[in-house]
Every structure is written in structure tokens, then in C-alpha cells.
Coordinates of C-alpha atoms and ligand atoms in Angstrom, one line a residue:
M1453 CA 122.2 139.3 139.2
S1454 CA 119.6 137.1 137.7
E1455 CA 120.3 133.4 137.3
R1456 CA 119.5 131.1 134.4
I1457 CA 117.5 128.0 135.5
F1458 CA 116.7 125.1 133.2
I1459 CA 113.9 122.8 134.5
G1460 CA 113.4 119.5 132.8
V1461 CA 110.4 117.5 134.0
A1462 CA 109.7 113.8 133.5
W1463 CA 107.9 112.9 130.3
P1464 CA 104.7 111.1 131.2
Y1465 CA 103.6 108.2 128.9
A1466 CA 100.6 109.3 127.0
N1467 CA 98.6 106.2 127.8
S1468 CA 96.6 107.0 130.9
P1469 CA 95.3 110.0 132.9
L1470 CA 97.7 111.6 135.4
H1471 CA 97.4 110.4 139.0
L1472 CA 98.4 112.1 142.3
G1473 CA 101.5 109.9 142.6
Q1474 CA 102.9 111.5 139.5
I1475 CA 101.8 115.0 140.5
A1476 CA 103.4 114.8 144.0
G1477 CA 106.5 113.1 142.7
A1478 CA 107.4 115.0 139.5
Y1479 CA 105.0 117.8 138.4
L1480 CA 104.1 120.0 141.4
P1481 CA 107.7 120.4 142.7
P1482 CA 109.1 121.8 139.4
D1483 CA 106.1 124.2 139.1
I1484 CA 106.7 125.5 142.6
F1485 CA 110.4 125.8 141.8
A1486 CA 109.7 127.6 138.5
R1487 CA 107.2 130.1 140.0
Y1488 CA 109.6 130.8 142.8
H1489 CA 112.5 131.6 140.4
R1490 CA 110.4 133.7 138.1
T1491 CA 109.2 135.7 141.1
K1492 CA 112.9 136.2 142.1
G1493 CA 113.4 137.7 138.6
N1494 CA 115.5 134.7 137.4
E1495 CA 115.3 133.4 133.8
V1496 CA 113.5 130.1 133.8
L1497 CA 112.8 127.6 131.1
M1498 CA 110.6 124.7 132.1
V1499 CA 109.9 122.0 129.5
S1500 CA 108.5 118.5 129.2
G1501 CA 106.1 116.6 126.9
S1502 CA 104.1 113.5 126.4
D1503 CA 106.2 110.4 125.8
Q1504 CA 104.2 109.0 122.9
H1505 CA 106.4 106.1 122.1
G1506 CA 107.2 103.1 124.2
T1507 CA 105.2 99.9 124.7
P1508 CA 102.8 101.4 127.4
I1509 CA 101.2 103.2 124.5
T1510 CA 101.1 100.3 122.1
I1511 CA 99.6 98.1 124.9
R1512 CA 96.9 100.7 125.5
A1513 CA 96.2 101.0 121.8
E1514 CA 95.8 97.2 121.5
Q1515 CA 93.4 97.1 124.4
E1516 CA 91.3 99.9 123.0
G1517 CA 91.5 98.8 119.3
K1518 CA 93.0 102.1 118.3
R1519 CA 96.3 103.2 116.7
P1520 CA 99.1 104.3 119.0
A1521 CA 99.1 107.8 117.5
E1522 CA 95.4 108.2 118.4
I1523 CA 96.0 107.2 122.0
A1524 CA 98.9 109.5 122.3
R1525 CA 97.0 112.4 120.9
E1526 CA 94.0 111.9 123.2
Y1527 CA 96.1 111.8 126.3
H1528 CA 98.4 114.6 125.3
Q1529 CA 95.3 116.8 124.9
Q1530 CA 94.1 115.7 128.4
F1531 CA 97.6 116.5 129.9
L1532 CA 97.5 120.0 128.5
E1533 CA 94.1 120.6 130.0
S1534 CA 95.3 119.2 133.4
W1535 CA 98.3 121.4 133.4
Q1536 CA 96.2 124.4 132.7
K1537 CA 93.6 123.7 135.3
F1538 CA 96.1 122.7 138.0
G1539 CA 98.4 125.5 137.2
I1540 CA 101.5 123.6 136.1
S1541 CA 103.2 126.4 134.3
F1542 CA 105.3 124.8 131.5
D1543 CA 107.0 127.1 129.1
L1544 CA 106.6 124.3 126.6
F1545 CA 104.8 120.9 127.0
T1546 CA 105.4 119.2 123.7
T1547 CA 105.4 115.5 122.6
T1548 CA 108.1 113.1 121.3
G1549 CA 106.0 112.8 118.2
T1550 CA 107.2 116.0 116.5
A1551 CA 109.5 116.1 113.5
N1552 CA 111.8 118.3 115.5
H1553 CA 112.2 115.6 118.2
T1554 CA 112.9 113.0 115.6
Q1555 CA 115.6 115.1 114.0
V1556 CA 117.3 116.0 117.3
A1557 CA 117.2 112.4 118.5
Q1558 CA 118.6 111.1 115.2
E1559 CA 121.3 113.7 115.2
L1560 CA 122.4 112.8 118.7
F1561 CA 122.4 109.1 117.8
L1562 CA 124.6 109.8 114.8
T1563 CA 127.1 111.9 116.7
L1564 CA 127.5 109.2 119.4
L1565 CA 127.8 106.6 116.7
N1566 CA 130.5 108.6 114.8
K1567 CA 132.4 109.1 118.1
G1568 CA 132.4 105.4 118.8
Y1569 CA 130.0 105.6 121.8
I1570 CA 127.4 103.6 119.9
Y1571 CA 128.2 100.2 118.4
K1572 CA 126.5 97.3 116.8
A1573 CA 126.3 93.8 118.3
T1574 CA 124.2 90.7 118.1
V1575 CA 121.9 90.0 121.0
K1576 CA 119.3 87.6 122.0
Q1577 CA 115.8 89.1 121.8
A1578 CA 112.8 87.5 123.4
F1579 CA 110.3 85.9 120.9
C1580 CA 107.0 84.5 122.0
A1581 CA 106.2 81.4 119.8
K1582 CA 102.6 81.4 121.0
C1583 CA 102.0 85.1 120.2
Q1584 CA 104.3 84.9 117.1
R1585 CA 106.1 88.2 117.9
Y1586 CA 109.2 89.7 119.3
L1587 CA 108.4 90.9 122.7
P1588 CA 109.2 94.5 123.7
D1589 CA 111.1 94.5 127.1
R1590 CA 108.1 95.7 129.0
Y1591 CA 106.0 92.8 127.7
I1592 CA 108.4 90.4 129.5
E1593 CA 107.9 89.6 133.1
G1594 CA 109.9 87.6 135.6
T1595 CA 111.8 87.7 138.8
C1596 CA 114.3 90.5 139.5
P1597 CA 117.9 89.1 139.9
H1598 CA 118.7 91.9 142.3
C1599 CA 115.8 91.9 144.8
G1600 CA 113.7 88.9 144.0
Y1601 CA 110.6 90.8 143.1
T1602 CA 108.4 88.5 141.0
G1603 CA 106.7 91.2 139.0
A1604 CA 109.8 92.8 137.4
R1605 CA 109.7 93.7 133.8
G1606 CA 112.3 93.2 131.0
D1607 CA 113.3 96.9 131.1
Q1608 CA 113.2 97.6 134.9
C1609 CA 112.3 96.4 138.3
D1610 CA 109.8 98.7 140.0
Q1611 CA 110.6 97.3 143.4
C1612 CA 114.3 98.2 143.5
G1613 CA 114.4 100.6 140.6
K1614 CA 117.2 99.0 138.8
P1615 CA 117.3 98.9 135.0
L1616 CA 117.1 95.3 133.6
T1617 CA 117.5 93.5 130.4
P1618 CA 115.1 90.6 129.5
E1619 CA 117.8 88.0 129.7
E1620 CA 118.6 89.0 133.3
L1621 CA 115.1 88.1 134.4
I1622 CA 114.7 84.8 136.3
Q1623 CA 111.8 82.6 135.0
S1624 CA 110.8 85.1 132.3
R1625 CA 107.3 84.9 130.8
C1626 CA 105.4 86.6 128.0
G1627 CA 103.5 89.5 129.5
V1628 CA 100.6 88.9 127.1
C1629 CA 100.0 85.1 127.2
G1630 CA 102.3 83.9 130.0
A1631 CA 104.3 81.5 127.8
T1632 CA 108.0 81.2 128.3
P1633 CA 109.7 83.2 125.5
E1634 CA 112.6 81.9 123.4
F1635 CA 115.6 84.1 122.8
K1636 CA 116.5 84.6 119.2
D1637 CA 119.5 86.4 117.7
S1638 CA 119.0 90.0 116.5
E1639 CA 121.4 92.7 115.6
H1640 CA 121.2 95.9 117.8
F1641 CA 122.9 99.1 118.6
F1642 CA 124.4 99.6 122.0
L1643 CA 125.3 102.7 124.1
R1644 CA 128.9 102.2 125.4
L1645 CA 128.1 103.2 129.0
T1646 CA 131.3 101.4 130.1
A1647 CA 133.3 104.2 128.4
F1648 CA 131.9 106.7 130.9
E1649 CA 132.3 104.8 134.1
D1650 CA 135.2 106.7 135.6
K1651 CA 134.1 110.1 134.4
L1652 CA 130.6 109.5 135.8
L1653 CA 132.0 108.3 139.1
S1654 CA 134.2 111.3 139.7
W1655 CA 131.4 113.6 138.5
V1656 CA 128.7 112.1 140.8
R1657 CA 131.1 112.1 143.8
Q1658 CA 131.1 115.9 143.5
Q1659 CA 127.3 116.2 143.6
E1660 CA 127.1 116.4 147.4
H1661 CA 124.2 118.9 147.1
W1662 CA 122.0 116.1 145.7
R1663 CA 119.3 114.6 148.0
P1664 CA 120.9 111.7 150.0
N1665 CA 118.6 109.1 148.4
V1666 CA 119.5 110.2 144.9
F1667 CA 123.2 110.6 145.6
N1668 CA 123.6 107.3 147.5
F1669 CA 121.5 105.2 145.1
T1670 CA 123.4 106.5 142.1
L1671 CA 126.8 106.1 143.6
R1672 CA 126.1 102.5 144.7
Y1673 CA 124.9 101.6 141.3
L1674 CA 128.0 103.1 139.6
E1675 CA 130.3 101.4 142.1
E1676 CA 128.8 98.0 141.1
G1677 CA 130.0 98.7 137.5
L1678 CA 128.1 99.7 134.4
K1679 CA 127.0 97.5 131.4
D1680 CA 126.5 98.7 127.8
R1681 CA 122.8 98.9 127.0
A1682 CA 120.9 98.2 123.8
I1683 CA 119.3 101.4 122.4
T1684 CA 117.3 99.9 119.5
R1685 CA 114.4 97.4 119.4
D1686 CA 112.6 95.4 116.8
I1687 CA 109.3 97.3 116.9
D1688 CA 107.4 99.5 114.5
W1689 CA 106.3 102.3 116.8
G1690 CA 109.1 104.8 117.5
I1691 CA 111.8 106.8 115.9
P1692 CA 113.5 105.1 112.9
L1693 CA 117.3 104.8 112.8
P1694 CA 118.9 107.4 110.6
L1695 CA 120.8 104.7 108.8
D1696 CA 120.0 102.5 105.7
G1697 CA 119.4 98.8 106.2
F1698 CA 117.5 98.7 109.5
P1699 CA 113.8 99.1 108.5
G1700 CA 112.3 97.1 111.3
K1701 CA 114.3 98.8 114.1
R1702 CA 113.4 101.9 116.2
L1703 CA 115.3 103.9 118.8
Y1704 CA 114.5 102.4 122.2
V1705 CA 112.2 104.7 124.1
W1706 CA 114.4 105.2 127.1
F1707 CA 117.3 106.5 124.9
E1708 CA 115.0 108.7 122.8
A1709 CA 112.7 110.2 125.5
V1710 CA 115.5 111.8 127.6
I1711 CA 116.7 113.6 124.4
G1712 CA 113.3 115.4 124.7
Y1713 CA 114.7 117.8 127.1
L1714 CA 117.1 119.1 124.4
S1715 CA 114.6 118.9 121.5
A1716 CA 111.9 120.6 123.5
T1717 CA 114.3 123.5 124.2
K1718 CA 115.0 123.7 120.5
E1719 CA 111.3 123.7 119.7
W1720 CA 110.8 126.5 122.3
A1721 CA 113.6 128.6 120.7
K1722 CA 112.0 128.2 117.3
S1723 CA 108.6 129.1 118.7
I1724 CA 109.9 132.5 120.0
G1725 CA 111.6 133.1 116.6
D1726 CA 115.1 132.9 118.0
E1727 CA 116.4 129.5 116.8
E1728 CA 119.8 129.7 118.5
K1729 CA 118.3 130.7 121.9
W1730 CA 118.2 127.1 123.1
R1731 CA 122.0 127.5 123.8
Y1732 CA 121.1 130.0 126.4
F1733 CA 119.7 127.2 128.6
W1734 CA 122.2 124.5 127.7
Q1735 CA 125.6 126.2 127.7
G1736 CA 127.4 128.5 130.0
E1737 CA 126.2 129.7 133.4
V1738 CA 122.9 127.7 133.7
K1739 CA 121.8 125.4 136.4
S1740 CA 119.8 122.4 135.1
Y1741 CA 117.3 120.7 137.3
Y1742 CA 115.6 117.5 136.5
F1743 CA 112.4 116.7 138.4
I1744 CA 111.4 113.1 138.3
G1745 CA 110.0 110.2 140.4
K1746 CA 112.4 107.8 142.1
D1747 CA 111.8 105.1 139.4
N1748 CA 113.6 107.4 137.0
I1749 CA 116.7 108.3 138.9
L1750 CA 119.4 106.3 137.1
F1751 CA 118.2 107.5 133.7
H1752 CA 118.9 111.1 134.8
T1753 CA 122.0 110.6 137.0
I1754 CA 123.8 108.1 134.8
I1755 CA 122.4 107.4 131.4
W1756 CA 121.4 111.0 130.3
P1757 CA 124.7 112.5 131.7
A1758 CA 126.7 109.8 129.8
M1759 CA 124.9 110.7 126.6
L1760 CA 125.6 114.3 127.2
M1761 CA 129.3 113.6 128.0
G1762 CA 129.6 111.6 124.8
Y1763 CA 127.8 114.3 122.7
G1764 CA 129.9 117.1 124.3
G1765 CA 129.3 120.9 124.7
L1766 CA 126.1 120.7 126.7
N1767 CA 125.6 121.1 130.4
L1768 CA 125.2 118.1 132.7
P1769 CA 122.4 118.1 135.3
Y1770 CA 123.0 120.4 138.3
D1771 CA 120.5 118.7 140.5
V1772 CA 118.0 115.8 140.2
P1773 CA 115.6 116.3 143.1
A1774 CA 113.8 113.0 142.7
N1775 CA 110.9 112.2 145.1
E1776 CA 109.9 109.0 146.8
Y1777 CA 106.4 107.6 146.4
L1778 CA 102.9 108.7 147.5
T1779 CA 100.7 106.0 148.8
I1780 CA 96.9 106.4 148.7
E1781 CA 94.9 105.7 151.9
G1782 CA 97.8 103.7 153.3
R1783 CA 98.2 101.5 150.3
K1784 CA 100.6 101.4 147.4
L1785 CA 99.2 103.2 144.4
S1786 CA 98.1 101.0 141.6
S1787 CA 96.7 102.3 138.3
S1788 CA 95.6 98.9 137.1
R1789 CA 93.6 98.2 140.2
N1790 CA 92.3 101.8 140.2
W1791 CA 93.8 102.4 143.6
A1792 CA 94.6 105.9 142.5
V1793 CA 93.3 109.4 142.5
W1794 CA 93.2 110.8 139.0
L1795 CA 93.9 114.4 138.5
P1796 CA 91.3 115.2 135.8
D1797 CA 88.7 113.6 138.1
Y1798 CA 89.9 115.7 141.1
L1799 CA 89.8 118.8 139.0
S1800 CA 86.3 118.2 137.8
R1801 CA 85.1 118.5 141.5
Y1802 CA 87.5 120.7 143.4
D1803 CA 89.8 123.7 143.2
P1804 CA 93.5 123.2 142.4
D1805 CA 95.0 125.0 145.4
P1806 CA 93.7 122.8 148.3
L1807 CA 95.4 119.8 146.6
R1808 CA 98.5 121.7 145.8
Y1809 CA 98.6 122.6 149.5
L1810 CA 98.2 119.1 150.8
L1811 CA 100.7 117.7 148.3
S1812 CA 103.2 120.4 149.3
V1813 CA 103.0 120.0 153.1
N1814 CA 103.0 116.3 152.5
M1815 CA 105.5 115.9 149.7
P1816 CA 107.4 112.6 149.5
E1817 CA 110.8 114.4 149.5
T1818 CA 112.8 112.1 151.8
G1819 CA 110.5 109.1 152.2
D1820 CA 107.1 107.8 151.1
T1821 CA 104.1 109.8 152.3
D1822 CA 100.4 109.1 152.3
F1823 CA 97.4 110.8 150.7
S1824 CA 94.0 110.4 152.3
W1825 CA 90.8 112.2 151.7
R1826 CA 90.3 112.8 155.5
E1827 CA 93.7 114.6 155.5
F1828 CA 92.7 116.5 152.5
V1829 CA 89.5 117.8 154.1
R1830 CA 91.2 118.5 157.5
R1831 CA 94.1 120.4 155.9
N1832 CA 91.7 122.4 153.8
N1833 CA 89.3 123.3 156.6
D1834 CA 91.8 123.7 159.5
E1835 CA 94.7 125.2 157.8
L1836 CA 93.7 126.8 154.5
V1837 CA 90.3 128.0 155.6
A1838 CA 90.7 128.5 159.3
T1839 CA 94.3 129.8 159.6
Y1840 CA 95.1 131.5 156.3
G1841 CA 91.8 132.2 154.6
N1842 CA 90.0 133.5 157.7
L1843 CA 92.9 135.8 158.5
V1844 CA 92.7 137.4 155.0
Q1845 CA 88.9 137.4 155.0
R1846 CA 88.6 139.1 158.5
V1847 CA 91.1 141.8 157.7
L1848 CA 90.0 142.6 154.2
T1849 CA 86.3 142.7 155.1
F1850 CA 86.9 144.9 158.1
V1851 CA 89.1 147.3 156.3
Y1852 CA 86.8 147.4 153.4
R1853 CA 83.7 148.2 155.5
R1854 CA 85.2 150.5 158.1
F1855 CA 88.0 152.3 156.3
D1856 CA 86.3 153.2 153.0
G1857 CA 87.8 150.2 151.2
C1858 CA 91.3 151.6 151.3
V1859 CA 94.5 150.6 153.1
P1860 CA 94.5 152.7 156.3
A1861 CA 97.5 154.9 157.2
P1862 CA 99.3 153.6 160.3
G1863 CA 100.2 155.6 163.3
E1864 CA 103.2 154.8 165.4
I1865 CA 104.5 151.2 164.9
D1866 CA 105.1 149.7 168.4
S1867 CA 107.6 146.9 169.0
R1868 CA 104.9 144.2 168.8
S1869 CA 103.9 145.4 165.4
Q1870 CA 107.5 145.9 164.2
G1871 CA 108.3 142.4 165.5
L1872 CA 105.6 140.9 163.2
L1873 CA 106.8 143.0 160.2
D1874 CA 110.3 141.7 160.8
K1875 CA 109.0 138.2 161.0
A1876 CA 107.3 138.7 157.6
E1877 CA 110.6 139.9 156.1
E1878 CA 112.5 137.0 157.7
T1879 CA 109.9 134.4 156.5
L1880 CA 110.4 135.6 152.9
K1881 CA 114.1 135.1 153.3
I1882 CA 113.7 131.7 154.9
V1883 CA 111.3 130.5 152.3
D1884 CA 113.6 131.8 149.6
G1885 CA 116.6 129.9 151.0
L1886 CA 114.6 126.7 151.3
L1887 CA 113.0 126.8 147.9
Y1888 CA 116.4 127.5 146.4
R1889 CA 117.6 124.2 147.8
C1890 CA 114.3 122.4 146.7
R1891 CA 113.1 121.9 150.3
F1892 CA 109.5 122.4 149.6
R1893 CA 107.8 121.0 152.7
E1894 CA 109.8 123.1 155.1
A1895 CA 109.3 126.1 152.9
I1896 CA 105.5 125.9 153.0
K1897 CA 105.4 125.2 156.7
S1898 CA 107.5 128.2 157.4
A1899 CA 105.1 130.4 155.3
M1900 CA 102.1 129.0 157.2
S1901 CA 103.7 129.7 160.5
L1902 CA 103.7 133.4 159.6
A1903 CA 99.9 133.2 159.1
Q1904 CA 99.5 131.7 162.6
E1905 CA 101.7 134.5 164.0
A1906 CA 99.5 137.1 162.3
N1907 CA 96.4 135.6 163.8
R1908 CA 97.9 135.8 167.3
Y1909 CA 98.9 139.4 166.6
L1910 CA 95.3 140.3 165.7
E1911 CA 93.9 138.6 168.8
D1912 CA 96.2 140.7 170.9
K1913 CA 95.4 143.9 169.1
S1914 CA 91.7 143.2 168.3
P1915 CA 91.2 146.1 166.0
W1916 CA 87.5 145.2 165.7
K1917 CA 87.0 146.1 169.3
V1918 CA 89.6 148.9 169.6
V1919 CA 88.2 150.8 166.6
K1920 CA 85.4 152.3 168.7
Q1921 CA 87.7 154.0 171.2
D1922 CA 90.9 154.4 169.2
R1923 CA 90.5 154.4 165.5
Q1924 CA 94.3 155.1 164.9
A1925 CA 95.4 152.1 166.9
A1926 CA 93.0 149.9 164.9
A1927 CA 94.3 151.4 161.7
T1928 CA 97.9 150.6 162.6
A1929 CA 97.1 147.0 163.5
L1930 CA 95.2 146.5 160.3
Y1931 CA 97.9 148.2 158.2
V1932 CA 100.5 145.8 159.7
A1933 CA 98.1 142.8 159.1
L1934 CA 97.7 143.8 155.5
A1935 CA 101.4 144.1 155.1
V1936 CA 101.9 140.6 156.5
I1937 CA 99.1 139.3 154.3
S1938 CA 100.8 140.8 151.4
G1939 CA 104.0 138.9 152.4
L1940 CA 102.0 135.7 152.6
R1941 CA 100.7 136.3 149.1
T1942 CA 104.3 136.2 147.9
A1943 CA 105.7 133.4 150.1
L1944 CA 102.7 131.1 149.3
Y1945 CA 102.5 132.0 145.6
P1946 CA 104.7 129.2 144.3
F1947 CA 102.5 126.7 146.1
L1948 CA 99.1 128.3 145.8
P1949 CA 99.2 130.4 142.7
F1950 CA 95.5 130.8 142.1
S1951 CA 94.6 132.1 145.6
S1952 CA 97.8 134.2 145.7
Q1953 CA 97.0 135.9 142.4
K1954 CA 93.4 136.5 143.7
L1955 CA 94.7 138.0 146.9
H1956 CA 97.1 140.2 144.8
K1957 CA 94.0 141.7 143.1
L1958 CA 92.0 142.0 146.3
L1959 CA 94.8 143.9 147.9
G1960 CA 94.6 146.4 145.0
F1961 CA 97.8 145.4 143.2
E1962 CA 98.0 145.5 139.4
G1963 CA 99.6 142.9 137.2
S1964 CA 100.9 139.6 138.6
V1965 CA 102.5 138.3 141.8
E1966 CA 105.5 137.2 139.7
E1967 CA 106.0 140.7 138.3
D1968 CA 105.8 142.2 141.9
G1969 CA 109.0 140.2 142.8
W1970 CA 110.1 138.4 145.9
Q1971 CA 109.9 141.1 148.5
L1972 CA 107.7 142.3 151.3
H1973 CA 105.6 144.8 149.3
M1974 CA 103.4 146.6 151.8
P1975 CA 100.3 147.9 150.2
P1976 CA 100.6 151.7 150.4
P1977 CA 98.1 153.6 152.6
G1978 CA 95.2 154.8 150.5
Q1979 CA 95.5 151.9 148.0
K1980 CA 92.0 150.9 147.0
L1981 CA 91.0 147.3 147.8
L1982 CA 88.6 145.2 145.8
P1983 CA 85.4 144.0 147.5
P1984 CA 86.5 141.0 149.6
E1985 CA 85.9 137.4 148.5
P1986 CA 86.9 134.3 150.4
L1987 CA 90.1 132.6 149.1
F1988 CA 89.1 129.1 150.1
T1989 CA 85.9 127.1 150.7
K1990 CA 85.2 124.9 153.6
L1991 CA 84.7 121.2 152.5
D1992 CA 82.0 118.9 153.8
E1993 CA 83.2 115.8 155.6
E1994 CA 80.7 113.8 153.6
L1995 CA 83.0 113.9 150.7
I1996 CA 85.5 111.6 152.5
A1997 CA 83.3 108.5 152.2
K1998 CA 82.2 109.4 148.7
E1999 CA 85.7 109.8 147.4
T2000 CA 87.2 106.8 149.2
G2001 CA 84.3 104.8 147.7
R2002 CA 85.6 105.5 144.2
L2003 CA 88.9 103.7 145.0
G2004 CA 89.6 100.2 143.8
Ligands
ZN1019 ZN1 114.5 94.4 141.8
ZN1020 ZN1 102.9 85.4 124.3

């Protein structure tokens, strides 16, 4: 029975190139997950898009003397290119700038308003007398009342991850000029989060399959009690309210961007000419996964579920497998200080799979992990090239030269050979079970241990020597090795799609790995191989110094 899987992926702000922290945290994991489920024959919809509203974009536009829409367009285009080159296989990657998104967001706003979950109240909004403007929350800085971090912003504290309002900040200051802002009365709309407190609590308590960090963080936050949150702002860049009489107000970006999961699904349905098909991924027997970084947890475990509960008739998240942070060369990643590795930069010099490999074995699933160029080169050379790539290269080259380029017919399979074939079957099952539960690191390690096992097998059997005396024994060993290599092609495909698809062709298979399904598909004797080519390239250690020199 095939399953229906909805995958929502964090919406990146279209204000800067993507860096490895975002990739390891929120973009590579859902792609692995989507490719795995597609190979299993499940129905997958993976959507996201550029968040083109929000003050990060207006800040960038002001810095560059451009209009926010131009900035958003430029980076959206760059994101699309990055996904394509890095192999992040979205079914749709749209933007929050479409008419469709505006319409869906406004409709959701009106429904919540009519049901009494949105109300109007007067609040204090920060105004900088020196800059002569109302300050968006992100423009206000100060000390976090929860953890004491001095660089907290008016919308959120990056240190402890808690959402904030500008009035809560201690010693607030204007993020542009540093002056102390005044707080002036302004009328705004609020989301009545307090109405959902009990419902959310009992729902979250049932989510014991969530990662412990996500589960505990959410539960603790809920147990402290919720506050209603303003969902409009006095700004001119964003989605207008679908009401008369509020020309200077826009929907607040955090309220509007999460609606993108729904609007993107509707856009996708229209694009395939089946407008009502969006329901297929939002109602009934569907599991919805939201892949995000840890700074986004509460928006996906509390706020978005509350909005969905209020709206009614749509599925709540099934899992929110948020990741922790990736540090770079032992230090906290900082885009403003250029302590970051930028994905477009990486892709201009290297292949996608070595980075996908490193970020998978080193994914910040349960705690922060570190990226270093030394580790990148070591993992590429010692593991991808020496363990997996060489195995494939040796076997394919030998079979190609000595067995007329065709899969040899095996003789009797002895217990050593059968043991390895069993291990290949078992590895596919283990990787299957781990990926199903979003345990990516363990899954790729399990797949790689099969490659090590195959190398040991070949050392024992040494078909390259044996072939002179006993051609049949060599043929059997090579047949078994090819079968295991074929299993590795499948087990590693979600992580290393480019090299797996290449290997698929080299082994003489047609079509794609996904179409071939999640199974140990042994290439049949007589199947014609393509002329072998290496899957990976050894990297020069010199690049370590060159690349670390670009940091900071
Ligand atoms: Zn804090
Ligand atoms: Zn100011």
C-alpha cells in the first residue's frame, strides 16, 4: 500500500545566498526523505518557496539601493539554480510573491477573523524619532528577557529561540541608528493563541515520535502559557489586509509565510491542471512533515498548528524533524561576518555528492555538528573514493575488460557469498526503517558499512587473481559484488542521487533509480554494462588552506 507524504520545507528569506547551515539544517534532510519515499513507491509532494516579504529583504534592498521586489527576484532565481545543481528535488519551489499566495493568505485571515480567532487591539509600536519611522520588529535590538542575550531582536531571540515582542526587550534600541525607540499607540490585529492552549497541549503530548529536542522545547514553552500575538504591522512591503480602512498595514511575515505550505500546494495543483488535487495532501490519510532549523520550531509546532486548528478541516503536522546548528571550522556560523560557506560558491568549484555525503554523515540531528574543509577532503578521499568509489571502479572495470562488458553468470553461491547477499538485503531494510523515522546519519552509516563489507569479501575472493585458474569462481564473486553494488546504488540514492543515477546507468539499467524501487535488484547475467567511469574524484589537500582562507 503506497503512502501519501506531504513535505513542507522552511521558506528561506530571499535576501542572501544559501549557506551550509541552512542546507544541513533544513534542505538536504527533506530531499533525502522525499527521494527515499519516491523510491519506495509512495506519493510525495515536497514544496517550499522564497519568503520575499519580511524586513530582511527590505534591509537588504535599502543597503543595495534597490526595490525589495528586485532583491527577492534575484535571490529566488539563485535559489532555483542552487536546488537544481545540488539536487534538492522540490515538486514546487515558489515564492510568497504570487497572487495565489496573497489570495490564500487573505482567505485564511478572513476565516480566522470571522471565527473570532483574530481580533483588533491597540498596541504600542516602536517609533524611532531619529530615523522618523515605525520600526519593524527585526529592526529593534535589545536584551532577551528569557536568557539575557544582548543581541536579541524584537521578533525573536536567536540564542534561546523564543519568539519575542519589541516591548519585552530590555534596553531596546533602534537597529539602524542605535537610538532608544519610543512606543506609540497603533491599532493591530492579533491571533488568539490563548484559545488553543489546551488543545495544543493535549495534541503535543501525543507526539512522542517527535525528536526529543523538538518535543521537550515545545512542551516547555506551552506549559509556560501562551500569549496572543500581533499579526499585522505598519509597513508597506507585504500582503495587504483584505479589509477596508487599513491601508498602511500588512500581514506580519511570520503569520503569512507559514501559509505558504498550503498556498504552494494549491499552486502545484493548478499547475498540474487538477485544481482540487491539493486536498489529496492536506486531508485524510496523509503524513505531513515539516523540515526546518531549530530557530523555527515554535512556528511549526505551535503557531501553524493553532492556525490550522482555527481554520479547520486540514491536517496538522505529523512530524517536525528540526535540526540543530552546523558550526563552521569550530565557530558559530555568521553570515554578516562571512563566517559561512555559501552553496553557490561551493557548487561553482565542486560536485554536489561529496558535500551531500559529508552533511549526511555529520547531520546536526541531535546536537550541533561542525563542518571543516579538512573533514570534507578526508571523507571524500577516504570514504567516497577509497571505500565506495574504488569498490565500484575495480569491479566494473574488471568485469568490463574480462567478461566482455556483461554481467557474468554465477556458479554455485557458497555460504560466504550468500552471507554478503543477505547482508545487502538486510541493509536495505535497515536503511528503510531508519529513513522512515528520519534518522539520516545512522542510515547512511549503515549503507556505507555494506560497502566496507563488500571490500572485505573481494579481498577474500580476489577474483582478479583467481580468474586465471578458475574463471567460474571469479565470475561468481564478481556477480555477487555487482549485486551488492546494485544494492548500494539504491541504499545511497537518497543521499547521493547524482552518483547513484550514474551507477544505475553503468550497471546497464534503464530509467531511474526511483523507478527501479526500493529492492535489491541484482543485474541479470548477460546485462550489458556501460564503459566504466569513476563515481568520485580524489581531492587535493591544498584546497583546505585555500577554502579556509575565504572565511571571515
Ligand atoms: Zn533568549
Ligand atoms: Zn533609528
